[in-house]
mmCIF file with all atom_site columns, C-alpha atoms in Angstrom:
data_model
loop_
_atom_site.group_PDB
_atom_site.id
_atom_site.type_symbol
_atom_site.label_atom_id
_atom_site.label_alt_id
_atom_site.label_comp_id
_atom_site.label_asym_id
_atom_site.label_entity_id
_atom_site.label_seq_id
_atom_site.pdbx_PDB_ins_code
_atom_site.Cartn_x
_atom_site.Cartn_y
_atom_site.Cartn_z
_atom_site.occupancy
_atom_site.B_iso_or_equiv
_atom_site.pdbx_formal_charge
_atom_site.auth_seq_id
_atom_site.auth_comp_id
_atom_site.auth_asym_id
_atom_site.auth_atom_id
_atom_site.pdbx_PDB_model_num
ATOM 1   C CA . ASP A 1 1   ? 9.063   10.396  -14.717 1.00 0.00 ? 1   ASP A CA 1
ATOM 2   C CA . GLY A 1 2   ? 10.448  7.281   -13.080 1.00 0.00 ? 2   GLY A CA 1
ATOM 3   C CA . GLY A 1 3   ? 8.180   5.144   -11.041 1.00 0.00 ? 3   GLY A CA 1
ATOM 4   C CA . ILE A 1 4   ? 6.469   1.853   -10.375 1.00 0.00 ? 4   ILE A CA 1
ATOM 5   C CA . THR A 1 5   ? 3.448   0.789   -12.393 1.00 0.00 ? 5   THR A CA 1
ATOM 6   C CA . GLN A 1 6   ? 1.046   -1.831  -11.153 1.00 0.00 ? 6   GLN A CA 1
ATOM 7   C CA . SER A 1 7   ? -1.699  -3.186  -13.357 1.00 0.00 ? 7   SER A CA 1
ATOM 8   C CA . PRO A 1 8   ? -4.543  -3.687  -13.406 1.00 0.00 ? 8   PRO A CA 1
ATOM 9   C CA . LYS A 1 9   ? -5.928  -1.390  -10.705 1.00 0.00 ? 9   LYS A CA 1
ATOM 10  C CA . TYR A 1 10  ? -8.822  -3.775  -10.050 1.00 0.00 ? 10  TYR A CA 1
ATOM 11  C CA . LEU A 1 11  ? -8.887  -7.511  -10.755 1.00 0.00 ? 11  LEU A CA 1
ATOM 12  C CA . PHE A 1 12  ? -11.560 -10.109 -10.299 1.00 0.00 ? 12  PHE A CA 1
ATOM 13  C CA . ARG A 1 13  ? -10.932 -13.818 -10.024 1.00 0.00 ? 13  ARG A CA 1
ATOM 14  C CA . LYS A 1 14  ? -13.241 -16.777 -10.219 1.00 0.00 ? 14  LYS A CA 1
ATOM 15  C CA . GLU A 1 15  ? -12.807 -19.668 -7.863  1.00 0.00 ? 15  GLU A CA 1
ATOM 16  C CA . GLY A 1 16  ? -10.072 -22.044 -9.071  1.00 0.00 ? 16  GLY A CA 1
ATOM 17  C CA . GLN A 1 17  ? -8.411  -19.524 -11.377 1.00 0.00 ? 17  GLN A CA 1
ATOM 18  C CA . ASN A 1 18  ? -4.852  -18.299 -11.328 1.00 0.00 ? 18  ASN A CA 1
ATOM 19  C CA . VAL A 1 19  ? -4.359  -14.576 -11.895 1.00 0.00 ? 19  VAL A CA 1
ATOM 20  C CA . THR A 1 20  ? -1.207  -12.565 -12.504 1.00 0.00 ? 20  THR A CA 1
ATOM 21  C CA . LEU A 1 21  ? -0.565  -9.072  -11.185 1.00 0.00 ? 21  LEU A CA 1
ATOM 22  C CA . SER A 1 22  ? 1.898   -6.931  -13.082 1.00 0.00 ? 22  SER A CA 1
ATOM 23  C CA . CYS A 1 23  ? 4.614   -4.748  -11.552 1.00 0.00 ? 23  CYS A CA 1
ATOM 24  C CA . GLU A 1 24  ? 7.035   -2.756  -13.700 1.00 0.00 ? 24  GLU A CA 1
ATOM 25  C CA . GLN A 1 25  ? 9.616   -0.198  -12.568 1.00 0.00 ? 25  GLN A CA 1
ATOM 26  C CA . ASN A 1 26  ? 11.830  2.176   -14.522 1.00 0.00 ? 26  ASN A CA 1
ATOM 27  C CA . LEU A 1 27  ? 13.882  3.349   -11.542 1.00 0.00 ? 27  LEU A CA 1
ATOM 28  C CA . ASN A 1 28  ? 16.736  0.939   -12.284 1.00 0.00 ? 28  ASN A CA 1
ATOM 29  C CA . HIS A 1 29  ? 16.230  -0.554  -8.837  1.00 0.00 ? 29  HIS A CA 1
ATOM 30  C CA . ASP A 1 30  ? 17.779  -3.914  -8.031  1.00 0.00 ? 30  ASP A CA 1
ATOM 31  C CA . ALA A 1 31  ? 15.349  -5.132  -5.383  1.00 0.00 ? 31  ALA A CA 1
ATOM 32  C CA . MET A 1 32  ? 11.613  -5.631  -5.770  1.00 0.00 ? 32  MET A CA 1
ATOM 33  C CA . TYR A 1 33  ? 8.946   -6.709  -3.289  1.00 0.00 ? 33  TYR A CA 1
ATOM 34  C CA . TRP A 1 34  ? 5.337   -7.870  -3.135  1.00 0.00 ? 34  TRP A CA 1
ATOM 35  C CA . TYR A 1 35  ? 3.131   -7.148  -0.145  1.00 0.00 ? 35  TYR A CA 1
ATOM 36  C CA . ARG A 1 36  ? -0.389  -8.037  0.773   1.00 0.00 ? 36  ARG A CA 1
ATOM 37  C CA . GLN A 1 37  ? -2.431  -5.494  2.712   1.00 0.00 ? 37  GLN A CA 1
ATOM 38  C CA . ASP A 1 38  ? -5.543  -6.398  4.699   1.00 0.00 ? 38  ASP A CA 1
ATOM 39  C CA . PRO A 1 39  ? -7.492  -3.968  6.893   1.00 0.00 ? 39  PRO A CA 1
ATOM 40  C CA . GLY A 1 40  ? -5.909  -3.566  10.304  1.00 0.00 ? 40  GLY A CA 1
ATOM 41  C CA . GLN A 1 41  ? -2.917  -5.794  9.509   1.00 0.00 ? 41  GLN A CA 1
ATOM 42  C CA . GLY A 1 42  ? -0.457  -3.484  7.847   1.00 0.00 ? 42  GLY A CA 1
ATOM 43  C CA . LEU A 1 43  ? 1.678   -4.895  5.047   1.00 0.00 ? 43  LEU A CA 1
ATOM 44  C CA . ARG A 1 44  ? 2.817   -8.505  4.956   1.00 0.00 ? 44  ARG A CA 1
ATOM 45  C CA . LEU A 1 45  ? 5.680   -9.621  2.734   1.00 0.00 ? 45  LEU A CA 1
ATOM 46  C CA . ILE A 1 46  ? 4.845   -12.247 0.112   1.00 0.00 ? 46  ILE A CA 1
ATOM 47  C CA . TYR A 1 47  ? 8.058   -12.468 -1.962  1.00 0.00 ? 47  TYR A CA 1
ATOM 48  C CA . TYR A 1 48  ? 11.077  -10.353 -2.659  1.00 0.00 ? 48  TYR A CA 1
ATOM 49  C CA . SER A 1 49  ? 13.893  -10.362 -5.185  1.00 0.00 ? 49  SER A CA 1
ATOM 50  C CA . GLN A 1 50  ? 17.285  -8.705  -4.908  1.00 0.00 ? 50  GLN A CA 1
ATOM 51  C CA . ILE A 1 51  ? 18.567  -9.671  -8.326  1.00 0.00 ? 51  ILE A CA 1
ATOM 52  C CA . VAL A 1 52  ? 17.340  -11.006 -11.658 1.00 0.00 ? 52  VAL A CA 1
ATOM 53  C CA . ASN A 1 53  ? 16.549  -14.729 -11.685 1.00 0.00 ? 53  ASN A CA 1
ATOM 54  C CA . ASP A 1 54  ? 16.557  -14.936 -7.909  1.00 0.00 ? 54  ASP A CA 1
ATOM 55  C CA . PHE A 1 55  ? 13.808  -14.432 -5.320  1.00 0.00 ? 55  PHE A CA 1
ATOM 56  C CA . GLN A 1 56  ? 13.004  -15.387 -1.749  1.00 0.00 ? 56  GLN A CA 1
ATOM 57  C CA . LYS A 1 57  ? 9.835   -16.254 0.110   1.00 0.00 ? 57  LYS A CA 1
ATOM 58  C CA . GLY A 1 58  ? 8.459   -13.760 2.547   1.00 0.00 ? 58  GLY A CA 1
ATOM 59  C CA . ASP A 1 59  ? 6.198   -14.407 5.512   1.00 0.00 ? 59  ASP A CA 1
ATOM 60  C CA . ILE A 1 60  ? 3.068   -15.433 3.569   1.00 0.00 ? 60  ILE A CA 1
ATOM 61  C CA . ALA A 1 61  ? 4.308   -17.022 0.310   1.00 0.00 ? 61  ALA A CA 1
ATOM 62  C CA . GLU A 1 62  ? 1.920   -20.012 0.293   1.00 0.00 ? 62  GLU A CA 1
ATOM 63  C CA . GLY A 1 63  ? -0.456  -19.861 -2.661  1.00 0.00 ? 63  GLY A CA 1
ATOM 64  C CA . TYR A 1 64  ? 1.646   -17.294 -4.541  1.00 0.00 ? 64  TYR A CA 1
ATOM 65  C CA . SER A 1 65  ? 4.410   -17.487 -7.128  1.00 0.00 ? 65  SER A CA 1
ATOM 66  C CA . VAL A 1 66  ? 6.731   -14.942 -8.754  1.00 0.00 ? 66  VAL A CA 1
ATOM 67  C CA . SER A 1 67  ? 9.337   -14.636 -11.460 1.00 0.00 ? 67  SER A CA 1
ATOM 68  C CA . ARG A 1 68  ? 12.151  -12.161 -12.068 1.00 0.00 ? 68  ARG A CA 1
ATOM 69  C CA . GLU A 1 69  ? 13.294  -12.598 -15.651 1.00 0.00 ? 69  GLU A CA 1
ATOM 70  C CA . LYS A 1 70  ? 13.987  -8.901  -16.171 1.00 0.00 ? 70  LYS A CA 1
ATOM 71  C CA . LYS A 1 71  ? 15.251  -6.248  -13.798 1.00 0.00 ? 71  LYS A CA 1
ATOM 72  C CA . GLU A 1 72  ? 12.248  -4.039  -14.519 1.00 0.00 ? 72  GLU A CA 1
ATOM 73  C CA . SER A 1 73  ? 9.529   -6.620  -13.967 1.00 0.00 ? 73  SER A CA 1
ATOM 74  C CA . PHE A 1 74  ? 8.363   -8.707  -11.009 1.00 0.00 ? 74  PHE A CA 1
ATOM 75  C CA . PRO A 1 75  ? 4.945   -10.276 -11.715 1.00 0.00 ? 75  PRO A CA 1
ATOM 76  C CA . LEU A 1 76  ? 2.988   -12.009 -8.960  1.00 0.00 ? 76  LEU A CA 1
ATOM 77  C CA . THR A 1 77  ? 0.699   -14.972 -9.658  1.00 0.00 ? 77  THR A CA 1
ATOM 78  C CA . VAL A 1 78  ? -2.072  -15.682 -7.189  1.00 0.00 ? 78  VAL A CA 1
ATOM 79  C CA . THR A 1 79  ? -2.782  -19.372 -7.591  1.00 0.00 ? 79  THR A CA 1
ATOM 80  C CA . SER A 1 80  ? -5.931  -21.330 -6.840  1.00 0.00 ? 80  SER A CA 1
ATOM 81  C CA . ALA A 1 81  ? -4.105  -22.663 -3.775  1.00 0.00 ? 81  ALA A CA 1
ATOM 82  C CA . GLN A 1 82  ? -4.475  -19.254 -2.134  1.00 0.00 ? 82  GLN A CA 1
ATOM 83  C CA . LYS A 1 83  ? -7.768  -19.736 -0.343  1.00 0.00 ? 83  LYS A CA 1
ATOM 84  C CA . ASN A 1 84  ? -8.332  -16.142 0.717   1.00 0.00 ? 84  ASN A CA 1
ATOM 85  C CA . PRO A 1 85  ? -6.901  -13.979 -2.062  1.00 0.00 ? 85  PRO A CA 1
ATOM 86  C CA . THR A 1 86  ? -9.153  -10.949 -1.634  1.00 0.00 ? 86  THR A CA 1
ATOM 87  C CA . ALA A 1 87  ? -6.797  -8.138  -0.634  1.00 0.00 ? 87  ALA A CA 1
ATOM 88  C CA . PHE A 1 88  ? -4.914  -5.065  -1.777  1.00 0.00 ? 88  PHE A CA 1
ATOM 89  C CA . TYR A 1 89  ? -1.539  -5.977  -3.288  1.00 0.00 ? 89  TYR A CA 1
ATOM 90  C CA . LEU A 1 90  ? 1.382   -3.570  -3.296  1.00 0.00 ? 90  LEU A CA 1
ATOM 91  C CA . CYS A 1 91  ? 4.605   -3.792  -5.233  1.00 0.00 ? 91  CYS A CA 1
ATOM 92  C CA . ALA A 1 92  ? 7.727   -1.934  -4.131  1.00 0.00 ? 92  ALA A CA 1
ATOM 93  C CA . SER A 1 93  ? 11.284  -1.484  -5.309  1.00 0.00 ? 93  SER A CA 1
ATOM 94  C CA . ARG A 1 94  ? 14.500  -0.025  -3.930  1.00 0.00 ? 94  ARG A CA 1
ATOM 95  C CA . ARG A 1 95  ? 18.159  0.393   -4.649  1.00 0.00 ? 95  ARG A CA 1
ATOM 96  C CA . ASP A 1 96  ? 19.938  -2.514  -3.036  1.00 0.00 ? 96  ASP A CA 1
ATOM 97  C CA . ARG A 1 97  ? 21.866  -0.491  -0.489  1.00 0.00 ? 97  ARG A CA 1
ATOM 98  C CA . SER A 1 98  ? 21.299  -1.090  3.184   1.00 0.00 ? 98  SER A CA 1
ATOM 99  C CA . ASN A 1 99  ? 19.810  2.316   4.004   1.00 0.00 ? 99  ASN A CA 1
ATOM 100 C CA . GLN A 1 100 ? 17.621  2.877   0.972   1.00 0.00 ? 100 GLN A CA 1
ATOM 101 C CA . PRO A 1 101 ? 13.842  3.127   1.395   1.00 0.00 ? 101 PRO A CA 1
ATOM 102 C CA . GLN A 1 102 ? 11.246  1.375   -0.689  1.00 0.00 ? 102 GLN A CA 1
ATOM 103 C CA . HIS A 1 103 ? 9.197   3.088   -3.382  1.00 0.00 ? 103 HIS A CA 1
ATOM 104 C CA . PHE A 1 104 ? 5.659   1.814   -3.888  1.00 0.00 ? 104 PHE A CA 1
ATOM 105 C CA . GLY A 1 105 ? 3.266   1.383   -6.761  1.00 0.00 ? 105 GLY A CA 1
ATOM 106 C CA . ASP A 1 106 ? -0.408  2.349   -6.469  1.00 0.00 ? 106 ASP A CA 1
ATOM 107 C CA . GLY A 1 107 ? -1.576  -1.191  -5.827  1.00 0.00 ? 107 GLY A CA 1
ATOM 108 C CA . THR A 1 108 ? -3.954  -3.763  -7.298  1.00 0.00 ? 108 THR A CA 1
ATOM 109 C CA . ARG A 1 109 ? -7.187  -4.690  -5.561  1.00 0.00 ? 109 ARG A CA 1
ATOM 110 C CA . LEU A 1 110 ? -8.072  -8.345  -6.120  1.00 0.00 ? 110 LEU A CA 1
ATOM 111 C CA . SER A 1 111 ? -11.576 -9.612  -5.465  1.00 0.00 ? 111 SER A CA 1
ATOM 112 C CA . ILE A 1 112 ? -13.221 -13.027 -5.777  1.00 0.00 ? 112 ILE A CA 1
ATOM 113 C CA . LEU A 1 113 ? -16.362 -13.363 -7.879  1.00 0.00 ? 113 LEU A CA 1
ATOM 114 C CA . ALA B 2 1   ? 11.718  -11.662 15.797  1.00 0.00 ? 1   ALA B CA 1
ATOM 115 C CA . GLN B 2 2   ? 11.427  -8.114  14.594  1.00 0.00 ? 2   GLN B CA 1
ATOM 116 C CA . SER B 2 3   ? 8.156   -6.343  15.298  1.00 0.00 ? 3   SER B CA 1
ATOM 117 C CA . VAL B 2 4   ? 6.710   -2.891  14.892  1.00 0.00 ? 4   VAL B CA 1
ATOM 118 C CA . THR B 2 5   ? 3.881   -1.638  17.092  1.00 0.00 ? 5   THR B CA 1
ATOM 119 C CA . GLN B 2 6   ? 1.621   1.285   16.412  1.00 0.00 ? 6   GLN B CA 1
ATOM 120 C CA . PRO B 2 7   ? -0.615  1.327   19.470  1.00 0.00 ? 7   PRO B CA 1
ATOM 121 C CA . ASP B 2 8   ? -3.190  3.786   18.135  1.00 0.00 ? 8   ASP B CA 1
ATOM 122 C CA . ILE B 2 9   ? -5.503  2.387   15.457  1.00 0.00 ? 9   ILE B CA 1
ATOM 123 C CA . HIS B 2 10  ? -7.460  5.615   14.995  1.00 0.00 ? 10  HIS B CA 1
ATOM 124 C CA . ILE B 2 11  ? -6.680  9.181   16.012  1.00 0.00 ? 11  ILE B CA 1
ATOM 125 C CA . THR B 2 12  ? -8.844  12.254  15.525  1.00 0.00 ? 12  THR B CA 1
ATOM 126 C CA . VAL B 2 13  ? -7.429  15.751  15.831  1.00 0.00 ? 13  VAL B CA 1
ATOM 127 C CA . SER B 2 14  ? -8.796  19.188  15.030  1.00 0.00 ? 14  SER B CA 1
ATOM 128 C CA . GLU B 2 15  ? -7.347  21.105  12.133  1.00 0.00 ? 15  GLU B CA 1
ATOM 129 C CA . GLY B 2 16  ? -4.521  23.293  13.390  1.00 0.00 ? 16  GLY B CA 1
ATOM 130 C CA . ALA B 2 17  ? -3.831  21.097  16.423  1.00 0.00 ? 17  ALA B CA 1
ATOM 131 C CA . SER B 2 18  ? -0.564  19.270  16.963  1.00 0.00 ? 18  SER B CA 1
ATOM 132 C CA . LEU B 2 19  ? -0.155  15.589  16.194  1.00 0.00 ? 19  LEU B CA 1
ATOM 133 C CA . GLU B 2 20  ? 1.958   12.743  17.527  1.00 0.00 ? 20  GLU B CA 1
ATOM 134 C CA . LEU B 2 21  ? 1.735   9.197   16.192  1.00 0.00 ? 21  LEU B CA 1
ATOM 135 C CA . ARG B 2 22  ? 3.491   6.528   18.189  1.00 0.00 ? 22  ARG B CA 1
ATOM 136 C CA . CYS B 2 23  ? 5.735   3.748   16.931  1.00 0.00 ? 23  CYS B CA 1
ATOM 137 C CA . ASN B 2 24  ? 7.740   1.200   18.916  1.00 0.00 ? 24  ASN B CA 1
ATOM 138 C CA . TYR B 2 25  ? 9.959   -1.472  17.456  1.00 0.00 ? 25  TYR B CA 1
ATOM 139 C CA . SER B 2 26  ? 11.634  -4.601  18.680  1.00 0.00 ? 26  SER B CA 1
ATOM 140 C CA . TYR B 2 27  ? 15.085  -5.274  17.293  1.00 0.00 ? 27  TYR B CA 1
ATOM 141 C CA . GLY B 2 28  ? 18.498  -5.936  18.823  1.00 0.00 ? 28  GLY B CA 1
ATOM 142 C CA . ALA B 2 29  ? 20.415  -3.184  17.073  1.00 0.00 ? 29  ALA B CA 1
ATOM 143 C CA . THR B 2 30  ? 19.362  0.202   15.745  1.00 0.00 ? 30  THR B CA 1
ATOM 144 C CA . PRO B 2 31  ? 17.476  -0.544  12.555  1.00 0.00 ? 31  PRO B CA 1
ATOM 145 C CA . TYR B 2 32  ? 16.669  1.736   9.693   1.00 0.00 ? 32  TYR B CA 1
ATOM 146 C CA . LEU B 2 33  ? 13.363  3.473   10.479  1.00 0.00 ? 33  LEU B CA 1
ATOM 147 C CA . PHE B 2 34  ? 10.766  4.926   8.163   1.00 0.00 ? 34  PHE B CA 1
ATOM 148 C CA . TRP B 2 35  ? 7.370   6.587   8.207   1.00 0.00 ? 35  TRP B CA 1
ATOM 149 C CA . TYR B 2 36  ? 5.024   6.263   5.236   1.00 0.00 ? 36  TYR B CA 1
ATOM 150 C CA . VAL B 2 37  ? 1.610   7.770   4.478   1.00 0.00 ? 37  VAL B CA 1
ATOM 151 C CA . GLN B 2 38  ? -1.160  6.108   2.478   1.00 0.00 ? 38  GLN B CA 1
ATOM 152 C CA . SER B 2 39  ? -4.293  7.681   1.028   1.00 0.00 ? 39  SER B CA 1
ATOM 153 C CA . PRO B 2 40  ? -7.261  5.346   0.365   1.00 0.00 ? 40  PRO B CA 1
ATOM 154 C CA . GLY B 2 41  ? -6.681  3.041   -2.593  1.00 0.00 ? 41  GLY B CA 1
ATOM 155 C CA . GLN B 2 42  ? -3.158  4.325   -3.142  1.00 0.00 ? 42  GLN B CA 1
ATOM 156 C CA . GLY B 2 43  ? 0.377   3.163   -2.539  1.00 0.00 ? 43  GLY B CA 1
ATOM 157 C CA . LEU B 2 44  ? 2.633   4.304   0.278   1.00 0.00 ? 44  LEU B CA 1
ATOM 158 C CA . GLN B 2 45  ? 4.575   7.562   0.129   1.00 0.00 ? 45  GLN B CA 1
ATOM 159 C CA . LEU B 2 46  ? 7.757   8.018   2.139   1.00 0.00 ? 46  LEU B CA 1
ATOM 160 C CA . LEU B 2 47  ? 7.521   10.829  4.711   1.00 0.00 ? 47  LEU B CA 1
ATOM 161 C CA . LEU B 2 48  ? 10.934  10.499  6.346   1.00 0.00 ? 48  LEU B CA 1
ATOM 162 C CA . LYS B 2 49  ? 13.692  8.086   7.294   1.00 0.00 ? 49  LYS B CA 1
ATOM 163 C CA . TYR B 2 50  ? 16.286  7.615   10.022  1.00 0.00 ? 50  TYR B CA 1
ATOM 164 C CA . PHE B 2 51  ? 19.576  5.795   9.615   1.00 0.00 ? 51  PHE B CA 1
ATOM 165 C CA . SER B 2 52  ? 22.004  7.351   12.075  1.00 0.00 ? 52  SER B CA 1
ATOM 166 C CA . GLY B 2 53  ? 23.172  10.677  13.496  1.00 0.00 ? 53  GLY B CA 1
ATOM 167 C CA . ASP B 2 54  ? 20.773  13.395  14.609  1.00 0.00 ? 54  ASP B CA 1
ATOM 168 C CA . THR B 2 55  ? 17.844  11.711  16.312  1.00 0.00 ? 55  THR B CA 1
ATOM 169 C CA . LEU B 2 56  ? 15.358  14.351  15.133  1.00 0.00 ? 56  LEU B CA 1
ATOM 170 C CA . VAL B 2 57  ? 14.678  13.981  11.418  1.00 0.00 ? 57  VAL B CA 1
ATOM 171 C CA . GLN B 2 58  ? 12.697  16.248  9.173   1.00 0.00 ? 58  GLN B CA 1
ATOM 172 C CA . GLY B 2 59  ? 10.484  14.982  6.403   1.00 0.00 ? 59  GLY B CA 1
ATOM 173 C CA . ILE B 2 60  ? 8.096   16.180  3.775   1.00 0.00 ? 60  ILE B CA 1
ATOM 174 C CA . LYS B 2 61  ? 4.779   17.981  4.383   1.00 0.00 ? 61  LYS B CA 1
ATOM 175 C CA . GLY B 2 62  ? 6.032   19.482  7.652   1.00 0.00 ? 62  GLY B CA 1
ATOM 176 C CA . PHE B 2 63  ? 6.427   16.163  9.480   1.00 0.00 ? 63  PHE B CA 1
ATOM 177 C CA . GLU B 2 64  ? 9.282   15.266  11.798  1.00 0.00 ? 64  GLU B CA 1
ATOM 178 C CA . ALA B 2 65  ? 10.157  12.209  13.858  1.00 0.00 ? 65  ALA B CA 1
ATOM 179 C CA . GLU B 2 66  ? 12.353  11.599  16.861  1.00 0.00 ? 66  GLU B CA 1
ATOM 180 C CA . PHE B 2 67  ? 14.327  8.416   17.447  1.00 0.00 ? 67  PHE B CA 1
ATOM 181 C CA . LYS B 2 68  ? 14.687  7.457   21.098  1.00 0.00 ? 68  LYS B CA 1
ATOM 182 C CA . ARG B 2 69  ? 16.974  4.473   21.523  1.00 0.00 ? 69  ARG B CA 1
ATOM 183 C CA . SER B 2 70  ? 16.193  4.004   25.211  1.00 0.00 ? 70  SER B CA 1
ATOM 184 C CA . GLN B 2 71  ? 12.489  3.661   24.451  1.00 0.00 ? 71  GLN B CA 1
ATOM 185 C CA . SER B 2 72  ? 12.838  1.855   21.089  1.00 0.00 ? 72  SER B CA 1
ATOM 186 C CA . SER B 2 73  ? 10.515  4.479   19.688  1.00 0.00 ? 73  SER B CA 1
ATOM 187 C CA . PHE B 2 74  ? 10.275  6.532   16.549  1.00 0.00 ? 74  PHE B CA 1
ATOM 188 C CA . ASN B 2 75  ? 7.266   8.839   16.979  1.00 0.00 ? 75  ASN B CA 1
ATOM 189 C CA . LEU B 2 76  ? 5.970   11.030  14.171  1.00 0.00 ? 76  LEU B CA 1
ATOM 190 C CA . ARG B 2 77  ? 4.961   14.629  14.895  1.00 0.00 ? 77  ARG B CA 1
ATOM 191 C CA . LYS B 2 78  ? 3.489   17.631  13.177  1.00 0.00 ? 78  LYS B CA 1
ATOM 192 C CA . PRO B 2 79  ? 2.957   21.014  14.902  1.00 0.00 ? 79  PRO B CA 1
ATOM 193 C CA . SER B 2 80  ? -0.213  21.973  13.030  1.00 0.00 ? 80  SER B CA 1
ATOM 194 C CA . VAL B 2 81  ? -2.365  19.467  11.182  1.00 0.00 ? 81  VAL B CA 1
ATOM 195 C CA . HIS B 2 82  ? -4.088  20.301  7.894   1.00 0.00 ? 82  HIS B CA 1
ATOM 196 C CA . TRP B 2 83  ? -7.270  18.658  6.615   1.00 0.00 ? 83  TRP B CA 1
ATOM 197 C CA . SER B 2 84  ? -5.212  17.137  3.777   1.00 0.00 ? 84  SER B CA 1
ATOM 198 C CA . ASP B 2 85  ? -3.189  15.149  6.324   1.00 0.00 ? 85  ASP B CA 1
ATOM 199 C CA . ALA B 2 86  ? -6.115  12.770  6.851   1.00 0.00 ? 86  ALA B CA 1
ATOM 200 C CA . ALA B 2 87  ? -4.748  9.376   5.778   1.00 0.00 ? 87  ALA B CA 1
ATOM 201 C CA . GLU B 2 88  ? -3.252  6.214   7.207   1.00 0.00 ? 88  GLU B CA 1
ATOM 202 C CA . TYR B 2 89  ? 0.290   6.299   8.535   1.00 0.00 ? 89  TYR B CA 1
ATOM 203 C CA . PHE B 2 90  ? 2.686   3.375   8.718   1.00 0.00 ? 90  PHE B CA 1
ATOM 204 C CA . CYS B 2 91  ? 5.896   3.001   10.645  1.00 0.00 ? 91  CYS B CA 1
ATOM 205 C CA . ALA B 2 92  ? 8.441   0.578   9.175   1.00 0.00 ? 92  ALA B CA 1
ATOM 206 C CA . VAL B 2 93  ? 11.718  -1.012  10.190  1.00 0.00 ? 93  VAL B CA 1
ATOM 207 C CA . GLY B 2 94  ? 14.379  -2.093  7.679   1.00 0.00 ? 94  GLY B CA 1
ATOM 208 C CA . VAL B 2 95  ? 16.535  -5.078  8.611   1.00 0.00 ? 95  VAL B CA 1
ATOM 209 C CA . SER B 2 96  ? 18.833  -6.881  6.160   1.00 0.00 ? 96  SER B CA 1
ATOM 210 C CA . ASN B 2 97  ? 16.940  -5.892  3.012   1.00 0.00 ? 97  ASN B CA 1
ATOM 211 C CA . LYS B 2 98  ? 13.564  -6.810  4.530   1.00 0.00 ? 98  LYS B CA 1
ATOM 212 C CA . PHE B 2 99  ? 11.038  -4.394  5.903   1.00 0.00 ? 99  PHE B CA 1
ATOM 213 C CA . TYR B 2 100 ? 8.549   -4.843  8.724   1.00 0.00 ? 100 TYR B CA 1
ATOM 214 C CA . PHE B 2 101 ? 5.492   -2.617  8.979   1.00 0.00 ? 101 PHE B CA 1
ATOM 215 C CA . GLY B 2 102 ? 3.244   -1.616  11.823  1.00 0.00 ? 102 GLY B CA 1
ATOM 216 C CA . SER B 2 103 ? -0.486  -2.133  11.449  1.00 0.00 ? 103 SER B CA 1
ATOM 217 C CA . GLY B 2 104 ? -1.044  1.563   10.775  1.00 0.00 ? 104 GLY B CA 1
ATOM 218 C CA . THR B 2 105 ? -2.756  4.537   12.397  1.00 0.00 ? 105 THR B CA 1
ATOM 219 C CA . LYS B 2 106 ? -5.707  6.170   10.664  1.00 0.00 ? 106 LYS B CA 1
ATOM 220 C CA . LEU B 2 107 ? -5.792  9.920   11.135  1.00 0.00 ? 107 LEU B CA 1
ATOM 221 C CA . ASN B 2 108 ? -9.041  11.846  10.950  1.00 0.00 ? 108 ASN B CA 1
ATOM 222 C CA . VAL B 2 109 ? -8.965  15.644  10.925  1.00 0.00 ? 109 VAL B CA 1
ATOM 223 C CA . LYS B 2 110 ? -11.929 17.610  12.274  1.00 0.00 ? 110 LYS B CA 1
ATOM 224 C CA . PRO B 2 111 ? -12.661 21.002  10.702  1.00 0.00 ? 111 PRO B CA 1
#
């Protein structure tokens, strides 16, 4: 079945470390997104990409980086510059048509040791 | 700036009772509107969407939503709630390939 796979499900980071969250989709979707979810705040957009080798900052991009070398993959790196990285991270993808909804992965929960 | 407001943080209903979750948005034109549901520790699942046409849209799991342009609202309804509907519900607005989410409404269902 087609879908979006996020790994790992749980991730722990030490202070000062960079960590990379994986997001892979086999839906042949053009656009991919990363969101951060904190309790009571809904989803906030970190980065998004509409095409390979191109991506744009969302509302809270500071302390994060992404790459889009392949259509299927959109990994997110949480750098040591992100001072409050503990959160639930969701990846989404969609066909790049104006009325198409997003499809979501099952998320990665990142915690600081 | 676009915004999405879900005024109810928590709602508790009895099993079998009707449900209405409120959503208001702020945007100049009619955006694309969505409702998603999230179980704990999971991703979001699309319940329904509105783009144009009939203002009452049907979704999965017996949910429906009504778009009211004059009130900038897109409220989610279900005639009879089941215990399995307990989850968090998010309203979202799509504008130019970006999506804006409300802060969510947590639904509890009493037996």
